[in-house]
């Protein structure tokens, strides 16, 4: 290598499609490095429902590396531990939600397993997004931009066209546009199975219960700490929210039937549906369900697990977050994986800009960067999609209902522990090193005319 | 603590039921520490079929800690790498055994995944056992001793009675008597589901093919290296044996039907059965199957996966190896797990003898030792039983036969890799430390009248 090349080449323009949490975090990673970026969001303004979201300690480490402003935003929206105020207790606990194990104590639920180390901090999605946007330079996010088409220009740049008739150009496009991603449809065609969300055959009902009423049913300690109540064909998860003023209760049911329409993932539901599904369950679970409202929303859970995306990149277009690997929520790690993606892309695009090509043509380097992204991220994130389905199936094992199979049922927790640790013990700094090394290898290979350099 | 107590207490007498590989390795671990041990074996002499067995690097580390004579015995029977002579290549490789991916090259099989790090060394079971027995002190193994009953004497010792009308006594009994363990039946009763082997719904056919004929079909490189050919409802595994003079070929088929009788796990089979099951598979696989003999043995694969053992210990009686956690062979780790057990027990019984109780009554200390064994070993080994079934199900995914599902099918390898590493990267030295620490805690707790000491 000769002396460092001093260049006045303009940095490449990046377009992010989708202004959800992952898109905005990625934008913050790029603007921090002075990389020009535009975010195109189809909604006109607020666009996240008020539901909760939690980030693991390793996702927060990713945020710190992306841009410390992201961690600040999370802190500002009052992110709190999902368990007791005592920070040292961040256990997830699984208890038997079905069987009565002690005849003389009908409130007793058998503890099945507990693990700690996730370090989850939860907050409201809409609040977090609002806080994130404070740090995005004005004019970066364009609202009301519904993507219609992507076209490769002759010079390799990408032309985006929107439903409002406008167009935009960029050196690279990153689709952070969620489970129903238009960018993904563009890459694979609308006929491709991976272009559409896939039903996981699980539905969820969510509700908030005032903490004092929850304590009447669960007792003080259980009400203030995260618990999964597992049983045949269903599980119920609860944890405190809003400074322990409310208990967030989520009931997940297995559903053998198809879901009529992936364009509409919610339906009107009732508490009675839950009560029918949980007939015969432990009294504590049934008493808790009684505290939910009569009318509820049924959330159908979709992912990309049946027909995963073949690859996350095509030339200078790539997919990240749910657009690439939408997951069911059972590991609480879908958004965390998107944050890992954002870190990987932040590192790559930073490197692309740090070494501008002599001819000012970034398209090749961006293509190599996205190749690296696919190589580093696809296997782990598709594993996560599978794993989330798998742990839910283990929670819903029919074995819980058969005393002869209880021993068998409980052997699942070693696997669940391993899967959780794989997610939580992710080494963000190491991923950045692996990413940059892989990218360097690819660039060296390209400049050697395709010969692999070891 | 006061001064060290000098004692002349006799060490406890240990009875091992079953003189298979795990029983003999455990006996070598005990005799090395001068712990009196008797092995009761129902067969009159040789008792292992000539099939192969392989030990991972971590199993060999366990052997070294148990007794270096075990590693020597393995070396003497000519244990060799299961892949190419080049020791640096110890990869397991998975290739598509079903689909034709390149129309212009019918020998091409798509590589799906490869991982290394197992460090497997294979040999013949019967040879290894023969070499092991050379180092066992004469008179330690009693042949022709078929266990009939176990009885607890008033002083807590155990009385073993045998089918030949003889009896024996011991301070502790360890059942290393395999998947059909009599000791297990004694502990749980013959009516208990865990007392009997459970059909995994997989059958296996094994055959040896002369290497030159195998090379004609597979090519030189593939024939000399370990491969799994995977596909819908079946897989075929091969690796070189006998100094690369032969290729060991094992075909595994899924079988939805029940197996008539767990007392007879083999049946007469034919090559034609395999050919019918593999109809439509890749030409290379079918050509290899043609080299198998017309008449073959069908091996039904049993384990303890449907009804796992509730616990591995009851007072001073315990189960180890297949008797506790017989596994299907798909991780190649069943015997390795038994060797880990033997190390755990060797460490525990060494500690029991190193600190003889003042009253010479070992029964309580042995009970605590077996409690520790159960706590340290049960979760990992029952996970292994599940995992072995799971990876076989992944090899046999119906997805391999559907081009729209190939991407999905291939996402399984991240999980298979994690599972393999969990087995191979086991830290034997760390297990010994954890074992001794747990045992010490239990003893301290007992001597405090049951109060937990932290």
Coordinates of N, CA and C in Angstrom, one line a residue, chain A residues 193 305-310 378-380 382-383 386 389-390 399 402 404-405 407-409 411-415 417-419 422, chain B residues 193 305-310 378-380 382-383 386 389-390 399 402 404-405 407-409 411-415 417-419 422:
Chain A
X193 N -42.6 -16.6 -2.3 CA -43.2 -16.8 -1.0 C -42.6 -15.9 0.1
X305 N -40.6 -17.2 8.8 CA -40.0 -18.5 9.2 C -40.3 -19.7 8.2
X306 N -41.4 -19.6 7.5 CA -41.8 -20.7 6.6 C -41.0 -20.6 5.3
X307 N -40.8 -19.4 4.8 CA -40.1 -19.1 3.6 C -39.1 -18.0 3.8
X308 N -38.0 -18.3 4.4 CA -37.0 -17.3 4.7 C -36.5 -16.6 3.5
X309 N -36.0 -15.4 3.6 CA -35.4 -14.7 2.5 C -34.1 -15.4 2.0
X310 N -34.0 -15.6 0.7 CA -32.8 -16.3 0.2 C -31.5 -15.6 0.5
X378 N -27.1 -13.2 8.2 CA -28.2 -14.0 7.8 C -28.4 -15.2 8.6
X379 N -27.3 -15.9 8.9 CA -27.4 -17.2 9.6 C -28.0 -17.0 11.0
X380 N -27.4 -16.0 11.7 CA -27.9 -15.8 13.1 C -29.3 -15.4 13.2
X382 N -31.8 -15.7 10.9 CA -32.8 -16.8 10.5 C -32.8 -17.8 11.6
X383 N -31.7 -18.1 12.2 CA -31.8 -19.0 13.4 C -32.7 -18.4 14.4
X386 N -36.4 -19.1 13.6 CA -36.7 -20.5 13.9 C -36.8 -20.7 15.4
X389 N -40.0 -19.6 17.1 CA -41.1 -20.5 16.9 C -40.9 -21.8 17.8
X390 N -39.6 -22.2 17.9 CA -39.3 -23.4 18.6 C -39.6 -23.3 20.1
X399 N -47.2 -32.3 26.5 CA -46.7 -33.0 27.6 C -47.1 -32.4 29.0
X402 N -50.0 -34.1 30.8 CA -49.9 -35.6 31.0 C -48.9 -35.9 32.1
X404 N -47.5 -38.4 33.2 CA -46.5 -39.3 32.8 C -45.4 -38.7 32.0
X405 N -45.7 -37.5 31.4 CA -44.7 -36.8 30.5 C -44.1 -35.5 31.1
X407 N -41.7 -35.2 33.3 CA -40.3 -35.3 33.3 C -39.7 -34.9 31.9
X408 N -40.3 -35.5 30.9 CA -39.9 -35.2 29.5 C -40.1 -33.7 29.2
X409 N -41.3 -33.1 29.6 CA -41.5 -31.7 29.3 C -40.4 -30.8 29.9
X411 N -37.4 -31.4 30.4 CA -36.0 -31.5 29.8 C -35.9 -30.4 28.8
X412 N -36.9 -29.7 28.4 CA -36.8 -28.6 27.4 C -36.0 -27.4 27.8
X413 N -35.8 -27.2 29.2 CA -35.3 -26.0 29.6 C -33.8 -25.8 29.4
X414 N -33.1 -26.9 29.3 CA -31.7 -26.8 29.0 C -31.5 -26.2 27.6
X415 N -32.4 -26.6 26.7 CA -32.4 -26.0 25.3 C -32.8 -24.6 25.3
X417 N -32.5 -22.4 27.7 CA -31.4 -21.7 28.3 C -30.3 -21.4 27.3
X418 N -29.9 -22.5 26.6 CA -28.9 -22.3 25.6 C -29.3 -21.3 24.5
X419 N -30.5 -21.4 24.1 CA -31.0 -20.5 23.1 C -31.0 -19.0 23.6
X422 N -27.5 -17.7 23.8 CA -26.9 -17.4 22.5 C -27.3 -16.0 22.0
Chain B
X193 N -42.7 -46.2 32.8 CA -42.3 -46.1 31.4 C -40.8 -45.9 31.2
X305 N -35.8 -41.1 25.4 CA -36.2 -39.8 25.1 C -37.7 -39.5 25.3
X306 N -38.5 -40.5 25.2 CA -40.0 -40.3 25.4 C -40.3 -40.2 26.9
X307 N -39.7 -41.1 27.7 CA -39.9 -41.1 29.1 C -38.6 -41.1 29.8
X308 N -38.0 -39.9 30.0 CA -36.7 -39.8 30.6 C -36.8 -40.3 32.1
X309 N -35.6 -40.7 32.6 CA -35.5 -41.1 34.0 C -35.7 -39.9 34.9
X310 N -36.6 -40.0 35.9 CA -36.9 -38.9 36.8 C -35.6 -38.4 37.5
X378 N -27.6 -34.7 35.0 CA -28.9 -35.0 34.4 C -29.4 -34.1 33.3
X379 N -29.2 -32.8 33.5 CA -29.8 -31.8 32.6 C -29.0 -31.9 31.2
X380 N -27.7 -32.0 31.3 CA -26.9 -32.1 30.0 C -27.2 -33.4 29.3
X382 N -29.8 -35.5 29.4 CA -31.2 -35.6 28.9 C -31.3 -34.6 27.7
X383 N -30.7 -33.5 27.8 CA -30.6 -32.6 26.6 C -30.0 -33.3 25.4
X386 N -32.5 -35.6 23.7 CA -33.4 -34.8 22.9 C -32.7 -34.3 21.7
X389 N -32.3 -36.8 18.8 CA -33.5 -37.0 18.0 C -33.7 -35.8 17.1
X390 N -33.5 -34.6 17.7 CA -33.8 -33.4 17.0 C -33.0 -33.2 15.7
X399 N -38.6 -30.7 3.9 CA -38.3 -29.5 3.1 C -37.2 -29.8 2.0
X402 N -38.6 -30.2 -1.5 CA -39.4 -29.1 -2.1 C -38.6 -27.9 -2.4
X404 N -39.1 -25.0 -3.1 CA -39.5 -23.7 -2.5 C -39.1 -23.7 -1.0
X405 N -38.7 -24.8 -0.5 CA -38.4 -24.9 1.0 C -36.9 -25.1 1.2
X407 N -34.4 -23.1 1.1 CA -33.8 -22.0 1.9 C -34.1 -22.3 3.4
X408 N -35.4 -22.6 3.6 CA -35.8 -22.9 5.0 C -35.0 -24.1 5.5
X409 N -34.9 -25.1 4.7 CA -34.2 -26.3 5.2 C -32.8 -26.0 5.6
X411 N -31.6 -23.4 6.9 CA -31.4 -22.6 8.1 C -31.2 -23.5 9.3
X412 N -31.3 -24.8 9.2 CA -31.2 -25.7 10.3 C -29.7 -25.8 10.8
X413 N -28.8 -25.4 9.9 CA -27.4 -25.8 10.3 C -26.8 -24.9 11.3
X414 N -27.3 -23.7 11.5 CA -26.8 -22.9 12.6 C -27.2 -23.6 14.0
X415 N -28.4 -24.2 14.0 CA -28.7 -24.9 15.2 C -27.9 -26.2 15.4
X417 N -24.9 -26.7 14.3 CA -23.6 -26.3 14.7 C -23.6 -26.0 16.2
X418 N -24.5 -25.2 16.7 CA -24.5 -24.9 18.1 C -24.6 -26.2 19.0
X419 N -25.5 -27.1 18.6 CA -25.6 -28.3 19.3 C -24.4 -29.1 19.3
X422 N -21.8 -27.5 21.6 CA -22.1 -27.7 23.0 C -21.6 -29.0 23.5

